Coordinates of C-alpha atoms in Angstrom, one line a residue:
X8 CA 39.3 85.6 115.2
X9 CA 38.5 88.5 112.9
X10 CA 35.0 89.3 111.7
X11 CA 34.3 89.1 108.0
X12 CA 34.3 92.5 106.2
X13 CA 31.5 93.0 103.8
X14 CA 32.6 92.7 100.2
X15 CA 33.2 96.1 98.4
X16 CA 32.7 97.0 94.7
X17 CA 35.4 99.8 94.1
X18 CA 33.5 100.8 91.1
X19 CA 30.3 101.6 93.0
X20 CA 31.4 105.1 94.0
X21 CA 34.3 107.2 95.3
X22 CA 33.6 106.2 99.0
X23 CA 33.8 102.4 98.1
X24 CA 36.9 103.0 96.0
X25 CA 38.7 104.8 98.9
X26 CA 37.6 102.0 101.4
X27 CA 38.9 99.4 98.9
X28 CA 42.2 101.1 98.6
X29 CA 42.6 101.2 102.4
X30 CA 41.8 97.5 102.5
X31 CA 44.5 96.7 99.8
X32 CA 47.0 98.8 101.9
X33 CA 46.1 96.7 104.9
X34 CA 46.4 93.4 103.1
X35 CA 49.8 94.5 101.6
X36 CA 50.9 95.1 105.2
X37 CA 50.2 91.5 106.2
X38 CA 46.5 92.0 107.2
X39 CA 47.1 93.1 110.8
X40 CA 44.1 92.9 113.0
X41 CA 42.2 96.0 113.8
X42 CA 43.1 95.6 117.5
X43 CA 46.8 95.6 116.5
X44 CA 46.3 98.6 114.3
X45 CA 44.4 100.4 117.1
X46 CA 47.6 100.1 119.3
X47 CA 49.6 101.6 116.6
X48 CA 47.3 104.4 115.6
X49 CA 45.7 105.7 118.9
X50 CA 42.1 105.1 117.5
X51 CA 39.7 102.3 118.6
X52 CA 39.4 99.2 116.5
X53 CA 35.8 99.9 115.5
X54 CA 36.7 103.4 114.4
X55 CA 39.5 102.0 112.1
X56 CA 37.3 99.3 110.8
X57 CA 34.4 101.7 109.8
X58 CA 37.0 103.8 107.8
X59 CA 37.3 100.9 105.4
X60 CA 33.6 99.8 105.5
X61 CA 32.8 101.8 102.4
X62 CA 29.6 103.2 104.0
X63 CA 30.7 106.8 104.6
X64 CA 33.6 109.1 104.3
X65 CA 36.2 108.8 107.1
X66 CA 37.6 112.0 108.6
X67 CA 41.2 112.9 107.5
X68 CA 42.8 112.1 111.0
X69 CA 41.2 108.6 111.0
X70 CA 42.1 108.0 107.3
X71 CA 45.7 109.1 108.0
X72 CA 45.9 107.0 111.2
X73 CA 44.6 103.9 109.3
X74 CA 47.3 104.4 106.5
X75 CA 50.0 105.0 109.1
X76 CA 49.2 101.8 111.0
X77 CA 49.6 99.9 107.7
X78 CA 52.9 101.6 106.7
X79 CA 51.3 104.0 104.2
X80 CA 52.8 107.4 103.5
X81 CA 51.0 110.4 105.1
X82 CA 51.4 112.8 102.2
X83 CA 50.1 110.3 99.7
X84 CA 47.0 109.4 101.6
X85 CA 46.2 113.0 102.6
X86 CA 46.3 113.9 98.8
X87 CA 44.0 110.9 98.1
X88 CA 41.6 112.0 100.8
X89 CA 41.4 115.6 99.4
X90 CA 40.9 114.3 95.9
X91 CA 38.0 112.2 97.2
X92 CA 36.3 115.1 98.9
X93 CA 36.6 117.2 95.8
X94 CA 35.1 114.3 93.8
X95 CA 32.2 114.0 96.1
X96 CA 31.7 117.8 96.1
X97 CA 31.0 117.9 92.4
X98 CA 28.7 114.9 92.5
X99 CA 25.8 116.0 94.8
X100 CA 23.3 113.8 92.9
X101 CA 25.4 110.6 93.6
X102 CA 25.3 111.1 97.4
X103 CA 22.4 108.6 97.6
X104 CA 24.5 106.1 95.4
X105 CA 27.2 105.7 98.0
X106 CA 24.7 104.7 100.7
X107 CA 24.9 101.1 101.7
X108 CA 22.0 98.9 100.5
X109 CA 19.4 97.9 103.1
X110 CA 19.7 94.3 102.0
X111 CA 22.7 91.9 102.4
X112 CA 22.4 89.6 99.6
X113 CA 24.0 86.1 100.2
X114 CA 26.1 87.6 103.0
X115 CA 24.8 87.1 106.6
X116 CA 23.6 89.9 108.8
X117 CA 26.0 91.1 111.4
X118 CA 25.5 92.6 114.8
X119 CA 25.8 96.0 113.3
X120 CA 22.9 95.3 111.0
X121 CA 20.3 94.9 113.7
X122 CA 18.3 97.9 112.5
X123 CA 17.8 96.1 109.1
X124 CA 17.0 92.7 110.5
X125 CA 13.2 91.9 110.5
X126 CA 10.9 89.0 110.6
X127 CA 12.5 86.9 113.4
X128 CA 11.7 88.9 116.4
X129 CA 9.7 86.2 118.2
X130 CA 12.4 83.7 117.6
X131 CA 15.0 86.0 119.0
X132 CA 13.0 86.5 122.1
X133 CA 12.5 82.8 122.5
X134 CA 16.2 82.0 122.1
X135 CA 17.2 84.7 124.5
X136 CA 14.8 83.3 127.1
X137 CA 16.2 79.8 126.7
X138 CA 19.7 81.1 127.3
X139 CA 18.8 82.8 130.5
X140 CA 17.4 79.5 131.8
X141 CA 20.0 77.0 130.4
X142 CA 23.7 76.8 130.2
X143 CA 23.7 75.0 126.8
X144 CA 21.2 75.8 124.0
X145 CA 21.0 74.5 120.4
X146 CA 19.5 76.4 117.4
X147 CA 18.6 73.9 114.7
X148 CA 17.4 74.7 111.2
X149 CA 17.8 74.0 107.5
X150 CA 20.5 75.5 105.6
X151 CA 19.4 78.9 104.5
X152 CA 16.9 79.3 107.3
X153 CA 18.8 82.4 108.6
X154 CA 20.5 80.9 111.7
X155 CA 23.8 82.9 111.3
X156 CA 21.9 86.2 110.8
X157 CA 19.6 85.5 113.7
X158 CA 22.5 84.8 116.1
X159 CA 24.4 88.0 115.0
X160 CA 21.9 90.6 114.1
X161 CA 19.1 89.2 116.5
X162 CA 20.6 87.5 119.5
X163 CA 23.7 89.5 120.0
X164 CA 21.9 92.9 120.3
X165 CA 19.2 91.3 122.4
X166 CA 21.7 89.9 124.9
X167 CA 23.5 93.2 125.2
X168 CA 20.2 94.9 125.8
X169 CA 19.3 92.5 128.5
X170 CA 22.7 92.9 130.1
X171 CA 22.1 96.6 130.3
X172 CA 18.7 96.2 131.8
X173 CA 20.2 93.9 134.5
X174 CA 22.9 96.3 135.1
X175 CA 25.7 93.8 134.8
X176 CA 28.3 93.3 132.1
X177 CA 28.3 90.2 129.8
X178 CA 30.9 88.8 127.5
X179 CA 29.9 87.8 123.9
X180 CA 31.9 85.6 121.8
X181 CA 31.2 84.1 118.3
X182 CA 33.2 81.5 116.5
X183 CA 32.9 78.7 113.8
X184 CA 34.7 75.4 114.6
X185 CA 36.8 75.0 111.5
X186 CA 39.1 72.0 111.0
X187 CA 40.9 72.3 114.4
X188 CA 38.3 73.6 116.9
X189 CA 40.1 72.9 120.2
X190 CA 43.4 74.3 119.0
X191 CA 41.8 77.4 117.4
X192 CA 39.0 78.2 120.0
X193 CA 40.1 76.4 123.2
X194 CA 40.7 79.7 124.9
X195 CA 37.2 80.8 124.3
X196 CA 35.9 78.0 126.6
X197 CA 36.8 80.2 129.6
X198 CA 34.6 83.1 130.7
X199 CA 35.9 86.7 130.5
X200 CA 37.4 87.7 133.8
X201 CA 35.1 90.1 135.8
X202 CA 32.0 89.4 133.6
X203 CA 28.8 88.3 135.2
X204 CA 28.1 85.8 132.3
X205 CA 29.9 85.0 129.2
X206 CA 28.0 83.7 126.2
X207 CA 29.9 81.7 123.6
X208 CA 28.0 81.4 120.3
X209 CA 29.3 78.5 118.0
X210 CA 27.9 79.1 114.6
X211 CA 27.9 76.3 111.9
X212 CA 28.5 73.7 114.5
X213 CA 28.3 71.1 111.8
X214 CA 31.8 72.0 110.9
X215 CA 33.0 69.6 113.8
X216 CA 31.8 66.9 111.5
X217 CA 32.6 68.2 108.0
X218 CA 35.9 69.9 108.6
X219 CA 37.3 68.3 111.7
X220 CA 38.6 64.9 110.9
X221 CA 40.2 64.2 114.3
X222 CA 37.7 62.3 116.4
X223 CA 39.6 62.9 119.6
X224 CA 39.8 66.7 119.1
X225 CA 36.2 66.8 118.1
X226 CA 35.1 65.0 121.3
X227 CA 37.3 67.2 123.5
X228 CA 35.9 70.4 121.9
X229 CA 32.3 69.1 122.5
X230 CA 33.2 68.1 126.1
X231 CA 34.6 71.7 126.7
X232 CA 31.3 73.2 125.5
X233 CA 29.2 70.9 127.7
X234 CA 31.2 71.0 130.8
X235 CA 32.7 74.1 132.5
X236 CA 36.4 73.8 133.2
X237 CA 36.6 75.4 136.6
X238 CA 33.8 75.2 139.1
X239 CA 31.8 78.4 139.7
X240 CA 33.8 80.4 137.3
X241 CA 33.2 77.9 134.5
X242 CA 29.5 77.8 135.3
X243 CA 29.2 81.4 134.1
X244 CA 30.0 80.3 130.5
X245 CA 26.8 79.7 128.5
X246 CA 27.0 78.1 125.1
X247 CA 24.8 78.5 122.1
X248 CA 25.3 76.2 119.1
X249 CA 23.7 76.6 115.7
X250 CA 23.6 73.4 113.6
X251 CA 22.1 72.5 110.3
X252 CA 19.1 70.2 110.5
X253 CA 20.7 67.6 108.2
X254 CA 23.6 67.1 110.5
X255 CA 21.4 66.9 113.6
X256 CA 21.7 63.1 113.5
X257 CA 25.5 63.3 113.7
X258 CA 25.1 64.9 117.2
X259 CA 23.8 61.5 118.5
X260 CA 27.3 60.2 118.2
X261 CA 28.1 62.0 121.6
X262 CA 25.9 60.8 124.4
X263 CA 26.4 63.9 126.6
X264 CA 25.5 66.2 123.6
X265 CA 22.2 64.2 123.2
X266 CA 21.3 65.0 126.7
X267 CA 22.0 68.6 126.4
X268 CA 20.1 68.8 123.1
X269 CA 17.1 67.1 124.7
X270 CA 17.1 69.8 127.5
X271 CA 17.1 72.9 125.4
X272 CA 16.7 73.0 121.5
X273 CA 15.0 75.7 119.5
X274 CA 13.9 74.8 115.9
X275 CA 14.1 77.4 113.1
X276 CA 11.2 77.0 110.6
X277 CA 10.3 78.9 107.4
X278 CA 9.0 82.3 107.7
X279 CA 5.3 83.0 107.7
X280 CA 3.8 85.4 105.0
X281 CA 3.7 88.3 107.5
X282 CA 7.3 87.6 108.5
X283 CA 8.5 87.6 104.9
X284 CA 6.5 90.8 104.3
X285 CA 8.4 92.5 107.2
X286 CA 11.7 91.2 105.9
X287 CA 11.0 92.8 102.5
X288 CA 9.3 96.0 103.3
X289 CA 10.8 97.2 106.6
X290 CA 14.6 97.4 105.5
X291 CA 13.3 99.3 102.4
X292 CA 11.4 101.7 104.6
X293 CA 14.7 102.2 106.6
X294 CA 16.5 102.9 103.4
X295 CA 13.8 105.4 102.1
X296 CA 12.8 103.0 99.4
X297 CA 9.4 102.0 98.1
X298 CA 8.4 98.4 97.2
X299 CA 5.7 97.9 94.7
X300 CA 2.8 95.9 96.3
X301 CA 2.6 93.5 93.3
X302 CA 6.3 92.8 93.9
X303 CA 5.8 92.2 97.7
X304 CA 2.9 89.8 97.0
X305 CA 4.9 87.9 94.3
X306 CA 7.9 87.5 96.5
X307 CA 5.8 86.3 99.5
X308 CA 4.2 83.7 97.2
X309 CA 7.7 82.6 96.0
X310 CA 9.4 82.4 99.5
X311 CA 6.8 81.9 102.3
X312 CA 6.9 78.5 104.0
X313 CA 9.9 77.6 101.7
X314 CA 12.8 76.2 104.0
X315 CA 16.2 77.5 103.0
X316 CA 14.9 80.2 100.8
X317 CA 16.0 83.3 102.8
X318 CA 19.5 83.9 101.4
X319 CA 18.0 83.6 97.8
X320 CA 15.3 86.1 98.7
X321 CA 17.9 88.4 100.3
X322 CA 20.0 88.2 97.1
X323 CA 17.0 88.9 94.9
X324 CA 16.3 92.0 97.0
X325 CA 19.9 93.2 96.7
X326 CA 19.6 92.7 92.9
X327 CA 16.3 94.7 92.9
X328 CA 18.0 97.5 94.8
X329 CA 20.8 97.7 92.1
X330 CA 18.1 97.8 89.4
X331 CA 15.7 100.3 91.3
X332 CA 13.9 102.9 89.4
X333 CA 14.5 106.1 91.4
X334 CA 13.5 104.9 94.9
X335 CA 11.3 102.1 93.8
X336 CA 11.8 98.3 93.6
X337 CA 9.7 97.0 90.7
X338 CA 8.1 93.7 89.7
X339 CA 9.4 94.2 86.2
X340 CA 13.0 94.1 87.4
X341 CA 12.3 91.1 89.6
X342 CA 10.9 89.1 86.6
X343 CA 13.8 90.3 84.3
X344 CA 16.4 88.3 86.3
X345 CA 14.2 85.3 87.0
X346 CA 12.9 86.0 90.5
X347 CA 14.1 84.4 93.7
X348 CA 15.3 81.2 92.1
X349 CA 17.1 82.9 89.2
X350 CA 18.8 85.9 91.0
X351 CA 21.8 83.9 92.2
X352 CA 22.5 82.3 88.9
X353 CA 21.9 85.5 87.0
X354 CA 24.5 87.3 89.1
X355 CA 27.0 84.4 88.8
X356 CA 26.6 84.0 85.1
X357 CA 27.1 87.7 84.6
X358 CA 30.4 87.5 86.4
X359 CA 31.4 84.4 84.5
X360 CA 30.5 85.9 81.2
X361 CA 33.1 88.6 81.8
X362 CA 35.9 86.1 82.2
X363 CA 38.3 85.0 79.5
X364 CA 38.6 81.3 78.9
X365 CA 41.7 81.1 81.1
X366 CA 40.0 83.1 83.8
X367 CA 37.0 80.9 83.6
X368 CA 39.1 77.8 84.3
X369 CA 40.7 79.6 87.3
X370 CA 37.3 80.5 88.6
X371 CA 36.2 76.9 88.3
X372 CA 39.1 75.5 90.1
X373 CA 38.9 78.2 92.9
X374 CA 35.1 77.7 93.5
X375 CA 35.5 73.9 93.6
X376 CA 38.3 74.1 96.2
X377 CA 35.7 76.0 98.5
X378 CA 33.3 73.0 98.5
X379 CA 33.4 69.7 100.5
X380 CA 31.5 67.1 98.5
X381 CA 29.1 65.3 100.8
X382 CA 29.4 61.6 101.5
X383 CA 25.8 60.4 102.2
X384 CA 25.2 64.0 103.1
X385 CA 24.6 67.4 101.3
X386 CA 27.6 69.3 99.9
X387 CA 29.0 72.0 102.2
X388 CA 31.2 75.0 101.8
X389 CA 34.9 74.8 102.8
X390 CA 36.8 77.9 104.0
X391 CA 40.3 78.0 102.6
X392 CA 43.4 80.2 103.1
X393 CA 43.9 82.8 100.5
X394 CA 47.4 81.5 99.7
X395 CA 45.7 78.1 98.8
X396 CA 43.6 79.9 96.0
X397 CA 45.7 82.8 94.9
X398 CA 49.0 82.0 93.2
X399 CA 49.3 84.6 90.4
X400 CA 47.9 88.0 89.3
X401 CA 45.3 86.3 87.2
X402 CA 43.8 84.3 90.1
X403 CA 43.9 87.5 92.2
X404 CA 41.8 89.3 89.7
X405 CA 39.3 86.3 89.6
X406 CA 39.1 86.4 93.2
X407 CA 38.3 90.1 93.3
X408 CA 35.7 89.7 90.7
X409 CA 33.9 87.0 92.7
X410 CA 34.2 89.1 95.9
X411 CA 32.7 92.1 94.2
X412 CA 29.7 90.1 93.0
X413 CA 29.3 88.9 96.7
X414 CA 29.7 85.3 95.7
X415 CA 32.8 85.0 97.9
X416 CA 33.7 86.5 101.2
X417 CA 37.2 87.4 102.3
X418 CA 38.0 87.5 106.0
X419 CA 41.6 88.5 106.6
X420 CA 43.5 85.6 104.9
X421 CA 40.5 83.3 104.7
X422 CA 38.1 82.9 101.7
X423 CA 34.7 81.3 101.8
X424 CA 31.5 81.0 99.7
X425 CA 29.2 83.7 100.8
X426 CA 26.5 81.1 101.3
X427 CA 26.0 77.4 100.7
X428 CA 22.9 78.2 98.7
X429 CA 25.3 79.2 95.9
X430 CA 26.1 75.4 95.4
X431 CA 22.5 74.5 94.6
X432 CA 21.3 77.7 93.2
X433 CA 23.8 78.1 90.4
X434 CA 23.3 75.3 87.9
X435 CA 26.8 75.7 86.4
X436 CA 28.5 75.2 89.8
X437 CA 26.2 72.3 90.7
X438 CA 27.1 70.5 87.5
X439 CA 30.8 71.0 88.2
X440 CA 30.5 69.4 91.6
X441 CA 28.6 66.4 90.2
X442 CA 31.1 65.9 87.4
X443 CA 34.2 66.1 89.6
X444 CA 32.8 64.6 92.9
X445 CA 35.2 61.7 93.3
X446 CA 38.1 63.9 92.1
X447 CA 37.1 66.5 94.7
X448 CA 37.2 63.8 97.5
X449 CA 40.7 62.7 96.5
X450 CA 41.8 66.4 96.4
X451 CA 40.4 67.1 99.9
X452 CA 42.2 64.1 101.3
X453 CA 45.4 65.1 99.5
X454 CA 45.1 68.7 100.9
X455 CA 44.7 67.5 104.5
X456 CA 47.5 64.8 104.2
X457 CA 49.9 67.5 102.8
X458 CA 49.2 69.8 105.6
X459 CA 49.6 67.1 108.2
X460 CA 52.9 66.1 106.5
X461 CA 54.1 69.7 106.9
X462 CA 52.9 70.0 110.5
X463 CA 54.9 66.8 111.3
X464 CA 58.0 68.4 109.8
X465 CA 57.8 66.3 106.7
X466 CA 58.0 63.0 108.4
X467 CA 58.4 60.2 105.8
X468 CA 55.9 58.1 107.6
X469 CA 53.2 60.7 106.8
X470 CA 53.7 60.3 103.1
X471 CA 51.2 58.6 100.9
X472 CA 51.5 54.8 100.1
X473 CA 49.4 52.1 98.6
X474 CA 45.9 52.6 97.3
X475 CA 45.8 56.4 98.3
X476 CA 49.1 57.0 96.4
X477 CA 47.7 55.2 93.4
X478 CA 44.5 57.1 93.3
X479 CA 46.3 60.5 93.9
X480 CA 48.8 59.6 91.0
X481 CA 46.1 58.7 88.6
X482 CA 44.1 61.8 89.5
X483 CA 46.8 64.4 89.5
X484 CA 50.0 63.2 87.7
X485 CA 50.4 63.8 84.0
X486 CA 53.2 63.6 81.4
X487 CA 54.4 67.0 82.5
X488 CA 54.2 66.3 86.3
X489 CA 51.6 67.2 88.9
X490 CA 48.4 69.0 87.8
X491 CA 48.6 72.7 87.7
X492 CA 45.7 73.3 90.1
X493 CA 47.6 71.6 93.0
X494 CA 49.3 74.0 95.5
X495 CA 53.0 73.9 95.8
X496 CA 52.8 72.0 99.0
X497 CA 50.4 69.4 97.5
X498 CA 52.6 68.9 94.5
X499 CA 55.7 68.5 96.7
X500 CA 53.9 66.0 98.9
X501 CA 52.7 63.9 96.0
X502 CA 56.1 63.9 94.2
X503 CA 57.9 63.0 97.4
X504 CA 55.5 60.2 98.0
X505 CA 56.1 58.8 94.5
X506 CA 59.9 59.0 95.1
X507 CA 59.9 57.6 98.5
X508 CA 60.0 54.0 97.6
X509 CA 56.7 53.5 99.4
X510 CA 54.9 53.0 96.1
X511 CA 53.1 49.7 96.1
X512 CA 52.3 48.4 92.7
X513 CA 49.0 46.6 92.2
X514 CA 50.3 43.0 91.8
X515 CA 52.3 43.4 95.0
X516 CA 49.2 44.8 96.7
X517 CA 47.1 41.9 95.6
X518 CA 49.8 39.5 96.9
X519 CA 49.8 41.2 100.3
X520 CA 46.1 41.1 100.6
X521 CA 46.1 37.4 99.6
X522 CA 48.7 36.7 102.3
X523 CA 46.5 38.4 104.9
X524 CA 43.4 36.5 103.8
X525 CA 42.1 33.1 105.0
X526 CA 42.9 31.7 101.6
X527 CA 46.7 31.9 102.4
X528 CA 46.0 29.4 105.2
X529 CA 44.1 27.1 102.7
X530 CA 47.0 27.5 100.2
X531 CA 49.6 26.6 102.8
X532 CA 47.6 23.5 104.0
X533 CA 47.2 22.4 100.3
X534 CA 50.9 22.7 99.8
X535 CA 51.6 20.7 102.9
X536 CA 49.2 17.9 101.9
X537 CA 50.9 17.8 98.5
X538 CA 54.4 17.5 100.1
X539 CA 53.2 14.7 102.3
X540 CA 51.6 12.8 99.4
X541 CA 54.7 13.3 97.2
X542 CA 57.0 12.1 100.1
X543 CA 54.9 9.0 100.7
X544 CA 55.0 8.2 96.9
X545 CA 58.7 8.7 96.7
X546 CA 59.5 6.5 99.6
X547 CA 57.2 3.6 98.4
X548 CA 57.9 3.8 94.6
X549 CA 60.3 0.7 94.7
X550 CA 57.9 -1.2 97.1
X551 CA 54.9 -2.8 95.3

């Protein structure tokens, strides 16, 4: 499983543009993993990954090795590299502008961001202590409480440091369940050979309920997390799950999971005022920035003790960094875009305002595909394959605009909302979801059914029929055929279902339900009684 690359704005500077071009070359080559590229290029995967990070200028040999691993021409990329160095040489004032921001916006902190991660030190220590004493640990907190960042930028460096102190190696793995957790991550349930301990971190554990619709696979995946597969070797596998607090109740559906949660669960609450101050001021200090005292006080008042506000605060800080005056983050800039609550909506509306009417419709359809509407539960984000979203040059340009604004994150061939906070913090998107809530549910079922049909080699028995076919037809079939926002597979699945002869019309459906009901028995008894009465009358009609 590849780690998400941070979004890049190619217009931010020469280094970002060069990194963006390297990423485009890699994507054009089929998005090979950095491990695969390392085998081809002779450089380590982290070295190649950093070349396209957009944080600093890669050396010429590394840049050429990256290009060669993706099928690029050496002469062309050598020329590009020299043009970039010449451009940087005549822009000495812009050197500071190509430095990465000290804030991550809606994006989570990664393990490499540990030097910028502040405010959760005590929680990191508590979690690391629980893991050393228990084989299974749960981290529970509200959406937006910073669980993903705590795991990656806090826990992972802490465990590595502890392993070095103990003088023994440790294997660290991070995954999110997705729609097929056992198939996708089953191999991760075994420890790394030769390691003293292996820690498996399962972030966004609630996906076993929101994205995995197979109860058998869900139960087997949970069993694999709770019980080692092979004696002493399996006992060296330690598991940490992070689950949203509003899905904690769903965990009671699995009795063994309840027992494990009762043994070792750590709750993530809102930050204190002092912790919020650290999260604002200390990354700025690391980036040689100054934060106005009035701004710090205002943000603490807006955020402290507010559950789920951390991604909004982080995005506001990133927006402040973009609007900084020299090296200072100001209260005036904060008030100009509406503070913590208005920063996300302000950024999203700025992007949306730059779209044509056609692009705005494409953006709407794309964003709604990345959301799973809740059923008696909050709405959640839904990762999707790039091919499901991008089917033309227009949708490609819309996707790139949303990624540059850090509203979406691209990970290899996958696309996702950068954070679920976007769903509630952007009024336009929230209104779209409310308006199309039932339509989105029908579309999610159609998407899953079409994929299952394809996986079953287009088995006719997997086609839609009955009520589902009726609802899908009414929702997505028009005079000109299937709706344009369906994928080719979804359109084919729906049209094939309609042509299959399994279409059951309402009158026939009512008749079938009637036959299956108890009233069918009453009807048959009534007919039998009528037949008896008529027979008796017929036999006795000539006998007074």
